[in-house]
Short mmCIF file of C-alpha atoms in Angstrom, two decimals:
data_model
loop_
_atom_site.label_atom_id
_atom_site.label_comp_id
_atom_site.label_asym_id
_atom_site.label_seq_id
_atom_site.Cartn_x
_atom_site.Cartn_y
_atom_site.Cartn_z
CA MET A 230 9.57 -51.90 -85.00
CA ASN A 231 12.66 -51.98 -87.35
CA ARG A 232 13.44 -48.73 -89.06
CA LYS A 233 13.66 -48.97 -93.04
CA TYR A 234 15.66 -46.29 -94.76
CA ALA A 235 16.65 -45.53 -98.37
CA LEU A 236 20.12 -43.96 -99.57
CA ILE A 237 19.55 -42.51 -102.76
CA THR A 238 22.26 -40.94 -105.05
CA GLY A 239 21.08 -38.07 -107.45
CA GLY A 240 17.94 -37.98 -104.98
CA ALA A 241 17.47 -34.14 -105.33
CA CYS A 242 15.75 -34.07 -108.92
CA ARG A 243 14.23 -35.90 -111.62
CA LEU A 244 13.98 -39.68 -111.29
CA GLY A 245 15.78 -39.58 -107.84
CA ARG A 246 13.21 -37.07 -106.64
CA GLU A 247 10.44 -39.46 -107.68
CA ILE A 248 12.20 -42.25 -106.00
CA ALA A 249 12.47 -40.50 -102.89
CA LEU A 250 9.03 -39.19 -102.73
CA ASP A 251 7.66 -42.60 -103.36
CA LEU A 252 9.64 -44.45 -100.74
CA ALA A 253 8.77 -41.73 -98.28
CA LYS A 254 5.07 -42.36 -98.92
CA HIS A 255 5.72 -45.98 -98.14
CA GLY A 256 7.29 -45.10 -94.70
CA TYR A 257 11.02 -45.07 -95.62
CA ASP A 258 13.40 -42.72 -93.98
CA ILE A 259 15.15 -41.03 -96.91
CA VAL A 260 19.00 -40.04 -97.12
CA LEU A 261 19.75 -38.07 -100.22
CA LEU A 262 23.13 -37.59 -102.08
CA TYR A 263 23.23 -34.72 -104.38
CA TYR A 264 25.86 -32.72 -105.92
CA LYS A 265 24.94 -29.44 -107.83
CA SER A 266 21.04 -29.71 -107.58
CA ASN A 267 19.09 -27.81 -104.94
CA ALA A 268 17.85 -30.48 -102.63
CA GLN A 269 15.84 -28.34 -100.18
CA GLN A 270 12.70 -28.48 -101.97
CA THR A 271 12.81 -32.45 -102.11
CA VAL A 272 13.68 -32.63 -98.42
CA ASP A 273 10.90 -30.37 -97.54
CA ASP A 274 8.34 -32.54 -99.93
CA VAL A 275 9.81 -35.80 -98.49
CA ARG A 276 9.40 -34.66 -94.79
CA LYS A 277 5.60 -33.93 -95.59
CA CYS A 278 5.19 -37.58 -95.87
CA GLY A 279 5.90 -37.99 -92.14
CA VAL A 280 9.27 -39.46 -92.41
CA ASN A 281 12.88 -38.21 -91.78
CA CYS A 282 14.92 -36.70 -94.67
CA GLU A 283 18.60 -35.64 -94.49
CA ALA A 284 20.54 -34.23 -97.49
CA PHE A 285 24.37 -34.63 -97.95
CA SER A 286 26.17 -32.70 -100.71
CA PHE A 287 28.86 -34.94 -102.25
CA ASN A 288 30.69 -35.32 -105.49
CA LEU A 289 30.72 -38.79 -106.63
CA PHE A 290 33.59 -38.09 -109.02
CA ASP A 291 35.70 -38.30 -105.90
CA TYR A 292 34.75 -41.99 -105.34
CA GLU A 293 37.88 -42.65 -103.34
CA LYS A 294 36.26 -40.72 -100.55
CA ILE A 295 33.09 -43.00 -100.46
CA SER A 296 34.17 -45.46 -97.89
CA LEU A 297 34.85 -42.78 -95.34
CA LEU A 298 31.52 -41.16 -96.29
CA ILE A 299 29.69 -44.39 -95.54
CA GLU A 300 31.72 -45.07 -92.35
CA ASN A 301 30.92 -41.62 -90.97
CA PHE A 302 27.16 -42.44 -91.85
CA ASN A 303 27.34 -45.52 -89.78
CA LYS A 304 28.83 -43.72 -86.86
CA GLN A 305 26.13 -41.13 -86.91
CA GLY A 306 23.40 -43.52 -86.92
CA VAL A 307 22.17 -42.71 -90.48
CA LEU A 308 22.27 -46.55 -91.49
CA GLU A 309 20.31 -47.78 -88.47
CA GLY A 310 17.71 -50.29 -89.59
CA THR A 311 17.10 -52.25 -92.83
CA GLY A 312 18.52 -50.25 -95.72
CA LEU A 313 18.08 -49.76 -99.45
CA LEU A 314 20.65 -48.34 -101.54
CA VAL A 315 19.71 -46.98 -104.83
CA ASN A 316 22.41 -46.04 -107.06
CA ASN A 317 20.68 -43.63 -109.43
CA ALA A 318 23.08 -40.82 -110.09
CA SER A 319 24.52 -40.78 -113.74
CA VAL A 320 26.34 -38.60 -116.03
CA PHE A 321 24.67 -38.79 -119.39
CA LEU A 322 26.55 -37.37 -122.49
CA ARG A 323 25.93 -37.92 -126.09
CA CYS A 324 29.29 -38.70 -127.57
CA PRO A 325 30.22 -41.25 -130.05
CA PRO A 326 33.60 -43.22 -129.62
CA GLU A 327 35.63 -41.08 -132.12
CA ASN A 328 34.70 -37.88 -130.15
CA THR A 329 35.03 -39.56 -126.45
CA THR A 330 37.88 -37.83 -124.87
CA ALA A 331 39.82 -39.35 -121.84
CA ARG A 332 38.07 -36.75 -119.95
CA ILE A 333 34.52 -37.85 -120.74
CA LEU A 334 35.53 -41.50 -120.30
CA ASN A 335 36.98 -40.79 -117.04
CA LYS A 336 34.19 -38.68 -115.78
CA THR A 337 31.43 -41.02 -116.97
CA PHE A 338 32.98 -44.08 -115.50
CA ARG A 339 33.72 -42.37 -112.32
CA VAL A 340 30.29 -41.55 -111.52
CA ASN A 341 28.28 -44.29 -113.33
CA PHE A 342 30.33 -47.23 -112.39
CA PHE A 343 33.27 -46.51 -109.78
CA ALA A 344 31.09 -44.82 -107.46
CA PRO A 345 28.39 -47.36 -107.33
CA TYR A 346 30.78 -50.06 -106.90
CA GLN A 347 32.17 -48.22 -103.94
CA LEU A 348 28.93 -47.57 -102.44
CA SER A 349 27.83 -50.85 -102.74
CA CYS A 350 30.72 -52.28 -101.14
CA SER A 351 30.79 -49.90 -98.32
CA PHE A 352 27.06 -50.16 -98.04
CA ALA A 353 27.25 -53.94 -97.63
CA ARG A 354 29.91 -53.64 -95.06
CA TYR A 355 27.53 -51.81 -92.68
CA ALA A 356 23.87 -52.61 -93.76
CA LEU A 357 21.83 -55.03 -91.70
CA PRO A 358 20.87 -58.51 -93.11
CA GLY A 359 17.76 -58.07 -95.34
CA SER A 360 19.00 -54.91 -96.77
CA SER A 361 19.30 -54.40 -100.66
CA ILE A 362 20.92 -52.48 -103.46
CA VAL A 363 18.95 -51.33 -106.62
CA ASN A 364 21.23 -50.20 -109.60
CA ILE A 365 19.57 -47.79 -112.06
CA ALA A 366 21.15 -48.68 -115.33
CA ASP A 367 19.46 -48.12 -118.72
CA SER A 368 17.50 -49.83 -121.41
CA LYS A 369 20.02 -48.68 -123.98
CA ALA A 370 22.61 -51.17 -122.24
CA ALA A 371 20.83 -54.07 -123.91
CA LYS A 372 22.14 -52.67 -127.37
CA ASN A 373 25.29 -51.51 -128.84
CA GLY A 374 24.48 -48.10 -129.98
CA THR A 375 27.28 -45.68 -130.49
CA ALA A 376 25.69 -42.34 -129.94
CA TYR A 377 26.33 -42.45 -126.14
CA SER A 378 29.39 -44.59 -126.14
CA ALA A 379 31.00 -44.16 -122.61
CA TYR A 380 27.61 -43.79 -121.05
CA ILE A 381 26.21 -47.26 -122.52
CA LEU A 382 29.59 -48.83 -121.68
CA SER A 383 29.25 -47.58 -118.25
CA LYS A 384 25.70 -49.04 -117.72
CA LYS A 385 26.74 -52.33 -119.12
CA SER A 386 29.30 -52.57 -116.59
CA LEU A 387 26.90 -51.60 -113.87
CA ILE A 388 24.57 -54.56 -115.06
CA ASP A 389 27.56 -56.97 -114.73
CA MET A 390 28.57 -55.56 -111.29
CA THR A 391 24.76 -56.19 -110.20
CA LEU A 392 25.16 -59.88 -111.22
CA GLN A 393 28.56 -60.29 -109.56
CA PHE A 394 27.58 -58.55 -106.40
CA ALA A 395 24.37 -60.49 -106.17
CA ALA A 396 26.52 -63.64 -105.82
CA ALA A 397 29.18 -61.94 -103.61
CA PHE A 398 26.77 -60.39 -100.93
CA ALA A 399 24.35 -63.05 -100.64
CA PRO A 400 22.59 -64.19 -98.49
CA GLU A 401 22.85 -60.80 -96.31
CA ILE A 402 22.37 -58.39 -98.89
CA ARG A 403 20.42 -58.63 -102.27
CA VAL A 404 21.62 -56.81 -105.33
CA ASN A 405 19.42 -56.01 -108.42
CA ALA A 406 18.92 -53.46 -111.28
CA ILE A 407 16.31 -51.68 -113.30
CA CYS A 408 16.73 -50.72 -116.78
CA PRO A 409 14.45 -47.58 -117.55
CA GLY A 410 13.42 -46.51 -120.94
CA THR A 411 12.48 -42.92 -122.03
CA LEU A 412 10.92 -41.65 -118.68
CA LEU A 413 11.44 -37.99 -118.70
CA PRO A 414 12.08 -35.21 -121.45
CA SER A 415 15.72 -34.06 -121.69
CA ILE A 416 16.39 -30.77 -120.77
CA GLY A 417 15.17 -28.36 -123.51
CA GLU A 418 13.27 -30.98 -125.10
CA SER A 419 9.80 -30.45 -126.37
CA TYR A 420 6.67 -32.45 -125.12
CA GLU A 421 6.04 -33.49 -128.66
CA LYS A 422 9.61 -34.80 -129.39
CA PHE A 423 9.60 -36.60 -126.06
CA GLU A 424 6.24 -38.34 -126.87
CA MET A 425 7.57 -39.25 -130.49
CA ARG A 426 10.52 -41.06 -128.74
CA ARG A 427 8.27 -42.84 -126.34
CA LYS A 428 6.08 -44.11 -128.76
CA LYS A 429 8.73 -46.02 -130.77
CA ALA A 430 8.56 -48.79 -127.97
CA PRO A 431 6.41 -52.05 -128.77
CA MET A 432 4.16 -50.76 -126.09
CA LYS A 433 3.79 -47.25 -127.63
CA LYS A 434 5.36 -46.13 -124.37
CA SER A 435 8.55 -46.37 -122.55
CA GLY A 436 7.80 -46.87 -119.05
CA SER A 437 7.15 -44.41 -116.32
CA THR A 438 8.70 -42.93 -113.12
CA GLU A 439 5.74 -44.80 -111.36
CA GLU A 440 6.69 -48.11 -112.83
CA VAL A 441 10.37 -47.63 -111.88
CA CYS A 442 9.47 -46.73 -108.26
CA SER A 443 7.06 -49.79 -107.95
CA MET A 444 9.79 -52.13 -109.22
CA ILE A 445 12.39 -50.75 -106.44
CA ARG A 446 9.78 -51.56 -103.92
CA PHE A 447 9.14 -55.09 -105.31
CA LEU A 448 12.82 -55.89 -105.44
CA HIS A 449 13.75 -54.72 -102.00
CA GLU A 450 10.56 -56.05 -100.12
CA ASN A 451 10.73 -59.33 -101.97
CA ARG A 452 13.46 -61.23 -99.65
CA GLU A 453 14.44 -63.92 -102.11
CA VAL A 454 14.71 -61.76 -105.17
CA THR A 455 18.47 -61.12 -105.97
CA GLY A 456 20.31 -60.86 -109.31
CA GLN A 457 17.57 -59.72 -111.45
CA ILE A 458 17.53 -57.15 -114.15
CA LEU A 459 14.16 -55.52 -114.92
CA TYR A 460 13.27 -53.52 -117.86
CA ALA A 461 10.94 -50.55 -117.47
CA ASP A 462 10.88 -49.32 -121.15
CA GLY A 463 7.83 -50.72 -122.90
CA GLY A 464 9.92 -53.27 -124.52
CA MET A 465 12.38 -51.17 -126.27
CA HIS A 466 15.25 -53.32 -125.18
CA VAL A 467 14.07 -56.12 -127.62
CA PHE A 468 14.65 -54.21 -130.78
CA THR A 469 18.11 -54.48 -132.49
CA GLY A 470 20.13 -51.37 -133.03
CA GLU A 471 19.78 -48.09 -131.60
CA LEU A 472 16.33 -46.04 -131.35
#
């Protein structure tokens, strides 16, 4: 039986952790890339699902080193089988254009766009036909709000990259994206404020981690689906302006 695995960036906590656990429950071996988070609890919980899990500390800011990382993974057998790359890690900074420094712009694009670009190209070089890439963008990228200027622009670029790479890597590797809405409370945010934000969506809720995980499996397991941008945001992207 052909092994299936998922390589997940930012896989130690929050949405990345939920994605790892969901895929593990569906029989995927898990490879986590993390930076500052403590990955051990996620590794332990994934292994309880009866699959293999390995975690590697790597700073995606150093995107120039990604090709060597993936080459080493290939040599070590980490990428054996049908693979799924989930580009999930993000830098998320609230900063309007007039306050966005070169440092903020550089950090945001290095992690949110340059790293997924390099990871996708390197992954496609070694992955077996039938493998796929899912990029985690953001519902905010459907609008032109200014509060998270660099972040939104990086996610817009990620969506365009998804479409370009879907054409470039076909038919061997498929590339899709998911645009979540408000899924989890921000650090320090009260539950009441979190729910208030979620209820601004047309569906009175803005998606869930379970919905995102289900979409990832759908996109990966349906072998003719590529170049798709799915929104898991309760319809928030249909509004004009910034919520």
